[in-house]
Short mmCIF file of C-alpha atoms in Angstrom, two decimals:
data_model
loop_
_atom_site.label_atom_id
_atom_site.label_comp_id
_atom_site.label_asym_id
_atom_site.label_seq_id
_atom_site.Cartn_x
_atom_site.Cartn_y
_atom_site.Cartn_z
CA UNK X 29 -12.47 -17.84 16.42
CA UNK X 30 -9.71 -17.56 13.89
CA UNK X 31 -8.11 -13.99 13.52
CA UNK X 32 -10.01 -12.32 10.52
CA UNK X 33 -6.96 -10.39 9.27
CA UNK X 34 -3.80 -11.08 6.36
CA UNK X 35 -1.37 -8.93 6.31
CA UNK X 36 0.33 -8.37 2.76
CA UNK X 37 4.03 -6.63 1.90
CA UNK X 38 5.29 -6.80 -1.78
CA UNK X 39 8.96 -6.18 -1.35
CA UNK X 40 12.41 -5.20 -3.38
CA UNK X 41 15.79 -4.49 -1.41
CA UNK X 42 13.77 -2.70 1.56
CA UNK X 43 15.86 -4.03 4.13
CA UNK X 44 16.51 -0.31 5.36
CA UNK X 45 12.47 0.63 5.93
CA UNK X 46 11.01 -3.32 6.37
CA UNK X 47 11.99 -3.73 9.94
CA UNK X 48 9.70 -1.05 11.39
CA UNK X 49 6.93 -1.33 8.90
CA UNK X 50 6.90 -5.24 10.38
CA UNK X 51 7.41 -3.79 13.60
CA UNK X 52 4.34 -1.54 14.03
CA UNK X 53 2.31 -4.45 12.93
CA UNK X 54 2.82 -6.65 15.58
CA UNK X 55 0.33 -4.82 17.36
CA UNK X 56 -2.38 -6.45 15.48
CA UNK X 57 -0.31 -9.96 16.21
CA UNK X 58 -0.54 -9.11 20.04
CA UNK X 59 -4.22 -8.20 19.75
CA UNK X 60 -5.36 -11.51 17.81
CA UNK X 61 -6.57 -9.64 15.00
CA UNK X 62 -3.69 -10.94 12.38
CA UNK X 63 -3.65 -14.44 11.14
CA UNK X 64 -0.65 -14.57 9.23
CA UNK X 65 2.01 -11.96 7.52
CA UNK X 66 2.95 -12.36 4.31
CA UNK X 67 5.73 -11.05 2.09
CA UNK X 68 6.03 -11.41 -1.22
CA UNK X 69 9.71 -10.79 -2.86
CA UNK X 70 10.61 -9.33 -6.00
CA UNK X 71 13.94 -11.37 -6.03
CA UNK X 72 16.04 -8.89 -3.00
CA UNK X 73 19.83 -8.90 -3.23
CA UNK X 74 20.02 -7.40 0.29
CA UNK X 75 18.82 -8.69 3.67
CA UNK X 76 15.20 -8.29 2.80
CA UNK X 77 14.13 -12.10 3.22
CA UNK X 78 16.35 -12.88 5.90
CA UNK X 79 14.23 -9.85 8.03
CA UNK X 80 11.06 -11.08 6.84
CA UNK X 81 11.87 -14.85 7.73
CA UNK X 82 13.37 -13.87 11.31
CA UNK X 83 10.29 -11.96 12.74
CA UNK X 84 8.18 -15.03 11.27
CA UNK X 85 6.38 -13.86 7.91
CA UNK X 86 5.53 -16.47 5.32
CA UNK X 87 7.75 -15.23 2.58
CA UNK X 88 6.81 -15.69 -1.36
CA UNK X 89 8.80 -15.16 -4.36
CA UNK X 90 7.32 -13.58 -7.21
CA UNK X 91 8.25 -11.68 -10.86
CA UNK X 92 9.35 -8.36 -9.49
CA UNK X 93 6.51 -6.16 -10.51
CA UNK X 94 4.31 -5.34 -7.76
CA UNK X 95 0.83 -5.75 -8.90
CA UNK X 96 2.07 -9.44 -9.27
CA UNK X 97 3.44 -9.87 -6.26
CA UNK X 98 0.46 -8.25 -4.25
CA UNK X 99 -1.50 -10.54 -6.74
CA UNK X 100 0.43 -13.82 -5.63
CA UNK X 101 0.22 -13.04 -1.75
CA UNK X 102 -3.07 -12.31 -1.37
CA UNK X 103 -3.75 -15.63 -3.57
CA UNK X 104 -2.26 -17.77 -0.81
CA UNK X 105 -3.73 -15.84 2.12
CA UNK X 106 -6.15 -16.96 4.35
CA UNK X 107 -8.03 -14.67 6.43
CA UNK X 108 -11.32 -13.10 6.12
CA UNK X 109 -10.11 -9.96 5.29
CA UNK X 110 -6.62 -8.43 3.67
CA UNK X 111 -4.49 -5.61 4.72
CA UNK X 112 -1.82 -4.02 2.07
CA UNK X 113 0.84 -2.70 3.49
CA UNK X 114 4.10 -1.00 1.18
CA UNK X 115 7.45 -2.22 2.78
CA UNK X 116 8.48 1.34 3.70
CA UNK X 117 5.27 2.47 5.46
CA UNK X 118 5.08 2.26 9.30
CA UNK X 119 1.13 2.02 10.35
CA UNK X 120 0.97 4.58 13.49
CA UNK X 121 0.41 3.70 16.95
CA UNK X 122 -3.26 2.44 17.40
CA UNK X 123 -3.73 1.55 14.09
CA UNK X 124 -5.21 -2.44 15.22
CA UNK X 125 -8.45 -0.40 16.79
CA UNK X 126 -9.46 1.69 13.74
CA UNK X 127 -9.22 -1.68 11.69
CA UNK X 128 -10.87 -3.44 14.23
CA UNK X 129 -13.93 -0.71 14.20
CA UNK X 130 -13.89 -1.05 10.37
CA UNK X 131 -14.42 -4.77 10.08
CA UNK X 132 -16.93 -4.90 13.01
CA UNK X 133 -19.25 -1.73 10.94
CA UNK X 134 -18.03 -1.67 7.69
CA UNK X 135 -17.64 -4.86 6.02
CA UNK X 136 -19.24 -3.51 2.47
CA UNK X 137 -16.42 -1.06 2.60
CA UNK X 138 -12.86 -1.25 1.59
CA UNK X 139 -10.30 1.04 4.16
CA UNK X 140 -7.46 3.18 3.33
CA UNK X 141 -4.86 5.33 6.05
CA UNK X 142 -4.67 8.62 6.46
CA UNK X 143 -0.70 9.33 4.79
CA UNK X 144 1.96 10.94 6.44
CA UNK X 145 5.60 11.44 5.45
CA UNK X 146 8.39 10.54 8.74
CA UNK X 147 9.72 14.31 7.90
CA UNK X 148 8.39 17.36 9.74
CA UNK X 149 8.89 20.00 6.70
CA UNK X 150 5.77 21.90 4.89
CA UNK X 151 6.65 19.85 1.43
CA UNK X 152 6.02 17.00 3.11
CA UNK X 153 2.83 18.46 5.06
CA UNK X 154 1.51 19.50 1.87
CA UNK X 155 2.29 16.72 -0.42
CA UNK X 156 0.41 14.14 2.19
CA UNK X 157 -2.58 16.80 2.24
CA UNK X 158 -3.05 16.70 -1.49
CA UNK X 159 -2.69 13.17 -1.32
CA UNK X 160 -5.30 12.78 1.42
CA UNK X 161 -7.48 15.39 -0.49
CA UNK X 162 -7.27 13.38 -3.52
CA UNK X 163 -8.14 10.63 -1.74
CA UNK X 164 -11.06 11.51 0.28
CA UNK X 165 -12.37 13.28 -2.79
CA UNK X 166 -11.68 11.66 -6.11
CA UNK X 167 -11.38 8.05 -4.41
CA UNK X 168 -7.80 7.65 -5.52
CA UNK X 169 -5.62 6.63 -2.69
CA UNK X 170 -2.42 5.23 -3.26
CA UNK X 171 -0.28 1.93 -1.93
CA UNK X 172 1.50 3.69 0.34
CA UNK X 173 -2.13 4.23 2.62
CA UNK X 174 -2.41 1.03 2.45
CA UNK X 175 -5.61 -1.09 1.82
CA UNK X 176 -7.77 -2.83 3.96
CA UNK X 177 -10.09 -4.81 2.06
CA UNK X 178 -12.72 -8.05 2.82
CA UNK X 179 -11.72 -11.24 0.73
CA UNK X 180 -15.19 -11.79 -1.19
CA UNK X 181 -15.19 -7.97 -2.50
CA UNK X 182 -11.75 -8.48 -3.38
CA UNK X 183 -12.18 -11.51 -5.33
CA UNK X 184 -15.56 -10.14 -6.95
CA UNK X 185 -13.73 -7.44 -8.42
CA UNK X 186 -10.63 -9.84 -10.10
CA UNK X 187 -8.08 -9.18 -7.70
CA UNK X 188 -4.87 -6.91 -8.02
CA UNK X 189 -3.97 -6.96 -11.58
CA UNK X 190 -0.77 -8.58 -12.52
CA UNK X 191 1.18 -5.05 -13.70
CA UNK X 192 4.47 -3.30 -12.51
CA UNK X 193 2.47 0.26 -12.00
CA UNK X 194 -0.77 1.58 -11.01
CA UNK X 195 -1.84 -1.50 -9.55
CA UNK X 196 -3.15 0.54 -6.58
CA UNK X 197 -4.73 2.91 -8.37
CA UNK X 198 -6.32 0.34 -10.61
CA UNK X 199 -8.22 -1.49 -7.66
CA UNK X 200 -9.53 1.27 -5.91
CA UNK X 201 -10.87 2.70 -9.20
CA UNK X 202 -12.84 -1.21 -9.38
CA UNK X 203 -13.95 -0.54 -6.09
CA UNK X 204 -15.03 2.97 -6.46
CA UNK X 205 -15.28 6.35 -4.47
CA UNK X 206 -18.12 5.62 -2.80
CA UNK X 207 -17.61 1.82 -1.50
CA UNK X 208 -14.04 3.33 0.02
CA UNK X 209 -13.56 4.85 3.44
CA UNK X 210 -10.68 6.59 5.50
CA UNK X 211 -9.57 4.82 8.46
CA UNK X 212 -8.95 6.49 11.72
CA UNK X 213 -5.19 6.09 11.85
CA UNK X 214 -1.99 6.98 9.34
CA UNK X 215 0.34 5.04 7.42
CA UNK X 216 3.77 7.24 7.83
CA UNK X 217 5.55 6.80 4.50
CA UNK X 218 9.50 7.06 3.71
CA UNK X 219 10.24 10.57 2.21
CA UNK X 220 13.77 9.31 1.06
CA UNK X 221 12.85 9.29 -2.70
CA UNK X 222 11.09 12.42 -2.57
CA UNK X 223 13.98 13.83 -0.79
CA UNK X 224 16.12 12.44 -3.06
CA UNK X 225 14.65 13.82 -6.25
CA UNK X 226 12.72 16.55 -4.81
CA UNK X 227 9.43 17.26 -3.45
CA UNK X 228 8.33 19.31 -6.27
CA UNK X 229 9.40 17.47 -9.38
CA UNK X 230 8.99 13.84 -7.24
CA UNK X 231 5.42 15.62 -6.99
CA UNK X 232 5.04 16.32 -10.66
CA UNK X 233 5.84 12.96 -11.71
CA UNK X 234 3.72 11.32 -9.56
CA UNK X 235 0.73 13.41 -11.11
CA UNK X 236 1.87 13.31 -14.91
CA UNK X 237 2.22 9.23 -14.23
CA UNK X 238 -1.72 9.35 -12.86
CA UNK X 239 -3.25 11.72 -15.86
CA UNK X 240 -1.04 9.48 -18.67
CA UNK X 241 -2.56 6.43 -16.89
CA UNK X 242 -6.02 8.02 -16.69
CA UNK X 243 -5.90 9.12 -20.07
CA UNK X 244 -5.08 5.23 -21.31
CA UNK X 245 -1.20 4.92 -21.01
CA UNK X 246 -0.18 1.11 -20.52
CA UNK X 247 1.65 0.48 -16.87
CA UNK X 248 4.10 -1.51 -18.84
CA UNK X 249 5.02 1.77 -20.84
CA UNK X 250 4.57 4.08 -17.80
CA UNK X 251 7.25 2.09 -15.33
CA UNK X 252 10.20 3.01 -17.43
CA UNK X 253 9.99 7.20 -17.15
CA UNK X 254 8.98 6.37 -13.20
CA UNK X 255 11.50 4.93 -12.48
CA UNK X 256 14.18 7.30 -13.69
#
């Protein structure tokens, strides 16, 4: 019996978080439930590729606008069922069971993670529990929890669509509150850009980009403010 599982990464210079996001999923290698990793490159100027190539992933090259890539990879994979992963999330320790329990009850369901931020502080506590609120609740998770989703529903509903934002957001939305379930592990997320910018106005961004994109804002318009 082949493994039922693909594993997809878009990527873009993430040489400093890809080599524990691949990492943690060699679990699901060592318990036969992957078939075959795939990453799909934006066109990297650091060691991105070379770490992908070394630990064995098929590696893609795409437009770099992630809706595309995701798009392109899951095109080419071949497995029963595909996992979306973001290149700077590590998938916690036990991860390959909850997936496993999914696929073996749930196969009219799509799967998201639980998020988690790797830093300890309350703004990071709280921004993961709006976002797994928002989740739960509104059926809105985010990339960065990942998506585990069977091949027919996925291409029954068109696929990723090929735009540099709010890809994630526009899939789930296809696939709807009620067909989507929390998985029994988390997905612990980089907090560098948050960090970086701050948790509060990183935050605030984050929701003004969902409302404007809600409300009918193109992704194409939306990418250039998000990226600031």
């Amino acid at each position: 019996m082949r493994a039922p599982l693909s594993i997809v990464i878009p990527t873009l210079n993430a040489e400093r978080h890809l080599g524990p996001s691949l990492g943690a999923l060699f679990e699901g290698v060592q318990a036969g439930l992957v078939r075959e990793l795939i990453v799909v490159d934006g066109g990297s100027t650091d060691a991105t590729v070379e770490i992908a190539r070394e630990v064995g992933a098929e590696v893609l090259e795409a437009e770099a606008s992630r809706g595309g890539q995701l798009r392109a990879g899951c095109a080419v994979a071949r497995a029963e069922w595909l996992l979306v992963v973001h290149a700077d999330s590590v998938l916690q320790e036990g991860w390959t069971e909850a997936v496993a329990a999914h696929i073996g009850a749930q196969p009219g369901h799509a799967g998201y993670f639980r998020l988690a931020f790797d830093d300890g502080g309350p703004a990071a506590r709280w921004v993961a529990g709006w976002a797994n609120i928002r989740a739960r609740f509104l059926g809105l998770p985010y990339g960065d929890q990942g998506l585990l989703i069977r091949r027919e529903m996925y291409e029954a509903l068109g696929g990723y669509a090929d735009i540099p934002l709010m890809e994630d957001v526009a899939i789930v939305r296809a696939i709807g509150r009620q067909t989507l379930v929390v998985l029994d592990a988390k997905a612990v997320t980089s907090a560098e850009k948050y960090q970086r910018q701050g948790w509060l106005r990183r935050g605030l961004r984050n929701l003004w980009t969902l409302l404007r994109y809600l409300g009918g804002t193109g992704p194409e318009r939306l990418v250039e403010g998000y990226r600031r």
